[in-house]
GROMACS .gro file of C-alpha atoms in nm:
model
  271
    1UNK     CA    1   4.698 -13.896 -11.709
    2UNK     CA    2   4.939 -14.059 -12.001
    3UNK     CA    3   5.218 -13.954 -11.807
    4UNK     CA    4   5.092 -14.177 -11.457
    5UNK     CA    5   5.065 -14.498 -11.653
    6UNK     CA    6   5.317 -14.679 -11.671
    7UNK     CA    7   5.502 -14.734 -12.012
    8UNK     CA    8   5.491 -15.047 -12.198
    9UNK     CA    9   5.854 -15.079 -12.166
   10UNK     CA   10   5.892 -15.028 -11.793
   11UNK     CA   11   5.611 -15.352 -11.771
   12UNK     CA   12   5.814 -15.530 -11.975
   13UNK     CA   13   6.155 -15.493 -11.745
   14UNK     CA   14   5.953 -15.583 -11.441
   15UNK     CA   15   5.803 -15.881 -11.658
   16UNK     CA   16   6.128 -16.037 -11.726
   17UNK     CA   17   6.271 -15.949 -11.412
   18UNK     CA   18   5.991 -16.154 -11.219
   19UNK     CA   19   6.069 -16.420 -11.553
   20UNK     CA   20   6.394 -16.449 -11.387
   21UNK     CA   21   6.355 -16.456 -11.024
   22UNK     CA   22   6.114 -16.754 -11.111
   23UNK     CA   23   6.335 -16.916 -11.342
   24UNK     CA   24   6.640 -16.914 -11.030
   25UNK     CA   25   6.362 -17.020 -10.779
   26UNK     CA   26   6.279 -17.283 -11.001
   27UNK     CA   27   6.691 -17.379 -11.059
   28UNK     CA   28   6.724 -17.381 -10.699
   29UNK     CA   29   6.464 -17.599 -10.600
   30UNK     CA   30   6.594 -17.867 -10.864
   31UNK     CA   31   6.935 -17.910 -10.674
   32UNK     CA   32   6.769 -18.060 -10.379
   33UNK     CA   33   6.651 -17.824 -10.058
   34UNK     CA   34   6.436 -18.113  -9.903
   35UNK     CA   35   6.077 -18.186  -9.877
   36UNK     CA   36   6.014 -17.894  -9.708
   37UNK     CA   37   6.109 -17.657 -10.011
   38UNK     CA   38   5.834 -17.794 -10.256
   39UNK     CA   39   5.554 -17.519 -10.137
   40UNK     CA   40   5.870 -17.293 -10.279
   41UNK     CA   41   5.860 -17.453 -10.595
   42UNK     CA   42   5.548 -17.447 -10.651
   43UNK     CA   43   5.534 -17.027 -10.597
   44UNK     CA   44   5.902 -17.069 -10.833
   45UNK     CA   45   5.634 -17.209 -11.071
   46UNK     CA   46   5.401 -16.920 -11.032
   47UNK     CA   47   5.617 -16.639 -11.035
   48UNK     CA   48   5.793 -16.743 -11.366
   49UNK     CA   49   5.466 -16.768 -11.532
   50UNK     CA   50   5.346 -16.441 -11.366
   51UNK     CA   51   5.700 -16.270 -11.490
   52UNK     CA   52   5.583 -16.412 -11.837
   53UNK     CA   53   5.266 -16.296 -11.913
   54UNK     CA   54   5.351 -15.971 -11.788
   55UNK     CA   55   5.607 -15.977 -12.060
   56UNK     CA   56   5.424 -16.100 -12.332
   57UNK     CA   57   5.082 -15.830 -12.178
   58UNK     CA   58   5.346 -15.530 -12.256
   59UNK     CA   59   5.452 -15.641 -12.568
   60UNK     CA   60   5.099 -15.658 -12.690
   61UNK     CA   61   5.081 -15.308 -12.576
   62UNK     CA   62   5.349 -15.192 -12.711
   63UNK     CA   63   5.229 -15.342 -13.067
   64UNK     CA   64   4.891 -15.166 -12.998
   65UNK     CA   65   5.076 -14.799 -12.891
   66UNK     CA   66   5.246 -14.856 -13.225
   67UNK     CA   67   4.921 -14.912 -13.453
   68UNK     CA   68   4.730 -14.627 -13.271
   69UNK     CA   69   5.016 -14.347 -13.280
   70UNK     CA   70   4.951 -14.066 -13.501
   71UNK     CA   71   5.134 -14.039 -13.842
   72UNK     CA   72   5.346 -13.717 -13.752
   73UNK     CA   73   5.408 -13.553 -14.109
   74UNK     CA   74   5.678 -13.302 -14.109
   75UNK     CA   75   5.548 -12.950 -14.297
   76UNK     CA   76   5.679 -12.979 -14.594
   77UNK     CA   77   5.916 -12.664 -14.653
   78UNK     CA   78   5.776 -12.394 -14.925
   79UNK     CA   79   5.903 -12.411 -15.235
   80UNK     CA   80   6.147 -12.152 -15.388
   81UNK     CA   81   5.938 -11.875 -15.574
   82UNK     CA   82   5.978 -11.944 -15.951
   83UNK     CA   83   6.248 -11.756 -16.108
   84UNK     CA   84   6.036 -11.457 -16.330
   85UNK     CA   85   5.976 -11.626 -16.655
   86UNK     CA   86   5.983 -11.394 -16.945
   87UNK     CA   87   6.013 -10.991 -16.980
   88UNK     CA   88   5.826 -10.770 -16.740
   89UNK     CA   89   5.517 -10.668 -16.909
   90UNK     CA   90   5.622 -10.244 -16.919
   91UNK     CA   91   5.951 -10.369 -17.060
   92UNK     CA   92   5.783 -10.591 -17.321
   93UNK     CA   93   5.531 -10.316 -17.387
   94UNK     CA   94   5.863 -10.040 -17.455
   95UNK     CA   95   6.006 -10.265 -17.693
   96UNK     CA   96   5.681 -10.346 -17.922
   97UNK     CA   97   5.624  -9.980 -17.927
   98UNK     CA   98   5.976  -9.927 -18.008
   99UNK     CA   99   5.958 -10.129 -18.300
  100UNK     CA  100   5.638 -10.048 -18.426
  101UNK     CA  101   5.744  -9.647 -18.442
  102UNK     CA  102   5.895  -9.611 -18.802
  103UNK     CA  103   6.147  -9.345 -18.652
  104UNK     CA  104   6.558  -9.330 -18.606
  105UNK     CA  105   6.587  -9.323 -18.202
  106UNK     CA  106   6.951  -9.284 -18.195
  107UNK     CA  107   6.954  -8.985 -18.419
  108UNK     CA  108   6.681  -8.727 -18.161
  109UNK     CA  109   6.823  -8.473 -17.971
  110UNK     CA  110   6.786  -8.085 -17.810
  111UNK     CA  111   6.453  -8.245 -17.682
  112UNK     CA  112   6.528  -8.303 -17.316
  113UNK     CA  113   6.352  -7.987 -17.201
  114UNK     CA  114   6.031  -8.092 -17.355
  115UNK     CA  115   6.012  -8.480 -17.267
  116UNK     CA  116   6.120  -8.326 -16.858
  117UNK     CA  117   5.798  -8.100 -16.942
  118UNK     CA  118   5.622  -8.367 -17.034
  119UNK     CA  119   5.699  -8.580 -16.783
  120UNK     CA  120   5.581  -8.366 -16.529
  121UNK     CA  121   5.264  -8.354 -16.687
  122UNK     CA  122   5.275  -8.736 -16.707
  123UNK     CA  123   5.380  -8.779 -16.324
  124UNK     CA  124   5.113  -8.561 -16.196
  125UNK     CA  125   4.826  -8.807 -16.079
  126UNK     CA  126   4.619  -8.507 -16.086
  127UNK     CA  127   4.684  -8.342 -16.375
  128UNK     CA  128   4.554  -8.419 -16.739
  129UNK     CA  129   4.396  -8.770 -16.895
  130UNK     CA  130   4.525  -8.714 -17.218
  131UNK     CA  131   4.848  -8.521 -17.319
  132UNK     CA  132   4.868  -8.423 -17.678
  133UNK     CA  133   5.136  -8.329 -17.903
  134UNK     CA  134   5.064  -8.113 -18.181
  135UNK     CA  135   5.360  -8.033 -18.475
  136UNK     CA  136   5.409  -8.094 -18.872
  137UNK     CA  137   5.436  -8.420 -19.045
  138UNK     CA  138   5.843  -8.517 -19.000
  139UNK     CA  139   5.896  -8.258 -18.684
  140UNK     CA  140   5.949  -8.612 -18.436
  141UNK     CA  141   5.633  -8.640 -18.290
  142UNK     CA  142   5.642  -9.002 -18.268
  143UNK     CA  143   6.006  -9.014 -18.135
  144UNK     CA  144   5.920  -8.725 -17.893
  145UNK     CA  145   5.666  -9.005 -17.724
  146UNK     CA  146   5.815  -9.266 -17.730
  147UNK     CA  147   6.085  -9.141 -17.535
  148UNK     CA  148   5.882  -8.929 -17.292
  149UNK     CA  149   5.712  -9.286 -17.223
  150UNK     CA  150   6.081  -9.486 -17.178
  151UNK     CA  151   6.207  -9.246 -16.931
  152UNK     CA  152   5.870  -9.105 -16.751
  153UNK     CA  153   5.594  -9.417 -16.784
  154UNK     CA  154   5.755  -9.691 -16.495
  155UNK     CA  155   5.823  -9.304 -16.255
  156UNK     CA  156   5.458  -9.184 -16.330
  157UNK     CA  157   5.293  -9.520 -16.220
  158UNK     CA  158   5.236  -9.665 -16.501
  159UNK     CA  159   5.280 -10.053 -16.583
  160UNK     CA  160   5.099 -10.172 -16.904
  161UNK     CA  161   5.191  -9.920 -17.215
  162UNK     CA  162   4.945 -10.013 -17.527
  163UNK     CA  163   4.998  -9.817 -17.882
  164UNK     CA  164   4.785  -9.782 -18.204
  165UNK     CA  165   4.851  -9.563 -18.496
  166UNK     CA  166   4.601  -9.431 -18.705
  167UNK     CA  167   4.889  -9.236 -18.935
  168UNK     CA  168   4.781  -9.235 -19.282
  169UNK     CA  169   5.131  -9.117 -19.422
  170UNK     CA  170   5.493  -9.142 -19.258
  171UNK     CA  171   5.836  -8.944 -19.366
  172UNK     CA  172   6.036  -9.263 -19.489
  173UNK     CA  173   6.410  -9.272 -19.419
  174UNK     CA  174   6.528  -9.019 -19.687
  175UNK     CA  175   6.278  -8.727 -19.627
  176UNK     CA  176   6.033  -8.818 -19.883
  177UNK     CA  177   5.632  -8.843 -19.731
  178UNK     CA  178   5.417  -9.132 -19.779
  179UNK     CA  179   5.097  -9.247 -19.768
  180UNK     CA  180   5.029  -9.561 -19.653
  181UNK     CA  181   4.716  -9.631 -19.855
  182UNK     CA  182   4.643  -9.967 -19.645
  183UNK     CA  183   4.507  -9.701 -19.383
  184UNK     CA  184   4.297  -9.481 -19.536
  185UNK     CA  185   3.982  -9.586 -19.445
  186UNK     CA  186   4.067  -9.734 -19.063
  187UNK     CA  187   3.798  -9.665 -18.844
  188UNK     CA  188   3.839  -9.629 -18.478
  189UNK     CA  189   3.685 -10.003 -18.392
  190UNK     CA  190   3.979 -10.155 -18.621
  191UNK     CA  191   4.204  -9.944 -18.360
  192UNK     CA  192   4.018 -10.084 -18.034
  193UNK     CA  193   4.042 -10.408 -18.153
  194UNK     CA  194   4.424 -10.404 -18.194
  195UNK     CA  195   4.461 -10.212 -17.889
  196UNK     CA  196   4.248 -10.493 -17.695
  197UNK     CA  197   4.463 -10.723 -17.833
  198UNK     CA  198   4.794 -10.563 -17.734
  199UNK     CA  199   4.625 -10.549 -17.345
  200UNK     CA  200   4.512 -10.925 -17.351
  201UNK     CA  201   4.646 -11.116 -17.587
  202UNK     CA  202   4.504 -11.506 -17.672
  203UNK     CA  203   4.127 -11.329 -17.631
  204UNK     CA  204   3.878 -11.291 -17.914
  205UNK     CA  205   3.765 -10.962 -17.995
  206UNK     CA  206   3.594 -10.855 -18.257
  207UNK     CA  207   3.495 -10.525 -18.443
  208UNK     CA  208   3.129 -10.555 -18.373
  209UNK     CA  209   3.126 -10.622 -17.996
  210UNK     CA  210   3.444 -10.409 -17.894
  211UNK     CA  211   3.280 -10.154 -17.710
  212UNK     CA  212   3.165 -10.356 -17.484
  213UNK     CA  213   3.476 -10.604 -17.483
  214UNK     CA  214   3.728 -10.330 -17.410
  215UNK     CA  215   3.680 -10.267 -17.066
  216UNK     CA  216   3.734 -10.697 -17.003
  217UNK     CA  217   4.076 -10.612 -17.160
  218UNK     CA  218   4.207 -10.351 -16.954
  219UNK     CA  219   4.465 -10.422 -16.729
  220UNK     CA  220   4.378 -10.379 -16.360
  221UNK     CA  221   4.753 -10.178 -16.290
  222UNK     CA  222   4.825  -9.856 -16.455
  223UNK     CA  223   4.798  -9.851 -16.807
  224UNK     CA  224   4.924  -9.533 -17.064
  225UNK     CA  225   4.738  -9.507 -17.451
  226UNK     CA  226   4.920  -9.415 -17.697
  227UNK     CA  227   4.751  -9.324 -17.983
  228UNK     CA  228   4.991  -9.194 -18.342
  229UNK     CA  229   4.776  -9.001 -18.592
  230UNK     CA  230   4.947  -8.725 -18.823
  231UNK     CA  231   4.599  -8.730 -19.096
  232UNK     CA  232   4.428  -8.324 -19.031
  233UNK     CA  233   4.069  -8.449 -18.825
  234UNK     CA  234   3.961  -8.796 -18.688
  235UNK     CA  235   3.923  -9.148 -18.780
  236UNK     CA  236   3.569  -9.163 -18.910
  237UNK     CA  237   3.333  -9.441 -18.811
  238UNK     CA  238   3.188  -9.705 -19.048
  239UNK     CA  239   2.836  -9.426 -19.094
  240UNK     CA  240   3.072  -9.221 -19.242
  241UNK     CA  241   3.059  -8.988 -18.921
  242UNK     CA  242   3.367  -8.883 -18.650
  243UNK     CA  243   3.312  -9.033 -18.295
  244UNK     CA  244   3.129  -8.787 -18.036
  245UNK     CA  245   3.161  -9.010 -17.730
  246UNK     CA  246   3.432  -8.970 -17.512
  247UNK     CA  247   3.538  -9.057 -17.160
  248UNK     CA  248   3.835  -8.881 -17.040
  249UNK     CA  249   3.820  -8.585 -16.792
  250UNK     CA  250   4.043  -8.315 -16.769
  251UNK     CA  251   4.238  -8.300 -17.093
  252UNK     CA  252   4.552  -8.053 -17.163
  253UNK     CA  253   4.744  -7.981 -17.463
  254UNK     CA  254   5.135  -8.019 -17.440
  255UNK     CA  255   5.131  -7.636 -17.593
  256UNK     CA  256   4.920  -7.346 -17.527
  257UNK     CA  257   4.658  -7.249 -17.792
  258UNK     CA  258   4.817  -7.149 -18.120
  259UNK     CA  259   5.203  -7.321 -18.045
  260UNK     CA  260   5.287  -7.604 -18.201
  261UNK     CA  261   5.575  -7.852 -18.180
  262UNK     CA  262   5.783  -7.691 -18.438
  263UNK     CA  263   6.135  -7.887 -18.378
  264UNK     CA  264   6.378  -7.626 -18.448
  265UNK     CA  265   6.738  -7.683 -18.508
  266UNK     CA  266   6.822  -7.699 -18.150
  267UNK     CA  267   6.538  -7.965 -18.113
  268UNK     CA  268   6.530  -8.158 -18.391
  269UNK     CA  269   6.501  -8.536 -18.459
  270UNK     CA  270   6.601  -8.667 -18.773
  271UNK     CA  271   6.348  -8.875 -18.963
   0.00000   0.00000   0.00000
């Protein structure tokens, strides 16, 4: 129906146009056409005031189309995605537990066998919750995980890595073991604490409560534990006793019953 009426301009063209016709009716009466020519003055008369409210009657439509159209609002176009801010989280996560591990990285070797063992074990979505990895005090334990984790954690899945160690003596740079005497009584809540801290950092957790606050921490992605003890037996709780609870399923040893990580000279790290 918007498209039958007429628009305000097309009044306003016939408006003037009957403006005009009046206004030469009216010029040509004034020159003198005899008595007989006043009726056509008179309609001269009428027709230029006819031609002029039309005009003015489509201007004031034309003001009123203007005040009643619609705002049209172009959609704004998205906005770039942000450039990544930071470190991805797994690479963040590799280079804290890199620098936490009191070990010589460049110096381990004649281990690739093992870690691609390992990583089999770590890739396999059904095979074991927890991987262990038995061997002396010195023998690269700690090396031997970390770099399982930096070439097997991002393949198996994984995308959070969190570490605690519970070692209650280290082999320092020249051979020599010692005991770090600041650990000798940590308890396993200490070690939920700082791992609930490593998962969600700016939270409050606290000794008492951590049970219950650990599973608020945990990412909702993949996440690999690494836990670094080298002490014979468990962190004891505050009553003095080990822990009995435990909720992982289907755990496997990195070595059948009775083998150990022995690092001979062909796989050896230097500590």
């Amino acid at each position: 129906m918007d498209d039958v009426k007429p628009k305000w301009w097309q009044v306003f063209a016939a408006g003037v146009t009957v403006t005009l016709l009046g206004l030469c009716a009216i010029g040509v009466g004034t020159v003198g056409l005899g008595a007989a020519d006043q009726l056509a003055s008179v309609g001269s008369f009428a027709l230029t005031g006819v031609g002029t409210l039309v005009t003015v009657a489509s201007l004031v439509q034309a003001v009123r189309q203007q005040r009643q159209r619609p705002l049209v609002v172009e959609p704004a176009e998205p906005p770039p995605p942000a450039p990544p801010s930071g470190v991805a989280p797994l690479a963040a996560d590799l280079a804290r537990l890199r620098d936490v591990t009191n070990v010589d990285h460049e110096r381990l070797f004649g281990v690739d066998e093992a870690i691609d063992r390992l990583g089999e074990s770590l890739r396999n979505p059904g095979g074991a919750s927890i991987i262990s990895i038995f061997g002396g005090a010195g023998v690269g334990k700690t090396a031997l995980a970390y770099e399982l984790i930096r070439r097997h954690a991002e393949e198996a899945g994984f995308r959070r890595v969190a570490s605690v160690s519970a070692k209650f003596s280290h082999i320092d740079r020249v051979g020599h073991l010692e005991r770090d005497a600041e650990r000798e009584n940590v308890d396993w809540h200490a070690l939920l604490v700082e791992l609930a801290q490593q998962l969600a950092p700016g939270s409050d957790f606290n000794d008492t409560l951590i049970e219950q606050q650990l599973p608020q921490a945990m990412p909702a992605e993949p996440c690999l534990i690494v836990v670094d003890t080298s002490k014979p037996g468990r962190p004891r709780s505050r009553s003095g006793t080990s822990p009995v609870r435990a909720s992982s399923t289907r755990t496997r040893s990195s070595s059948p019953p009775g083998r150990r990580w022995r690092a001979p000279a062909s796989a050896a790290c230097a500590s």
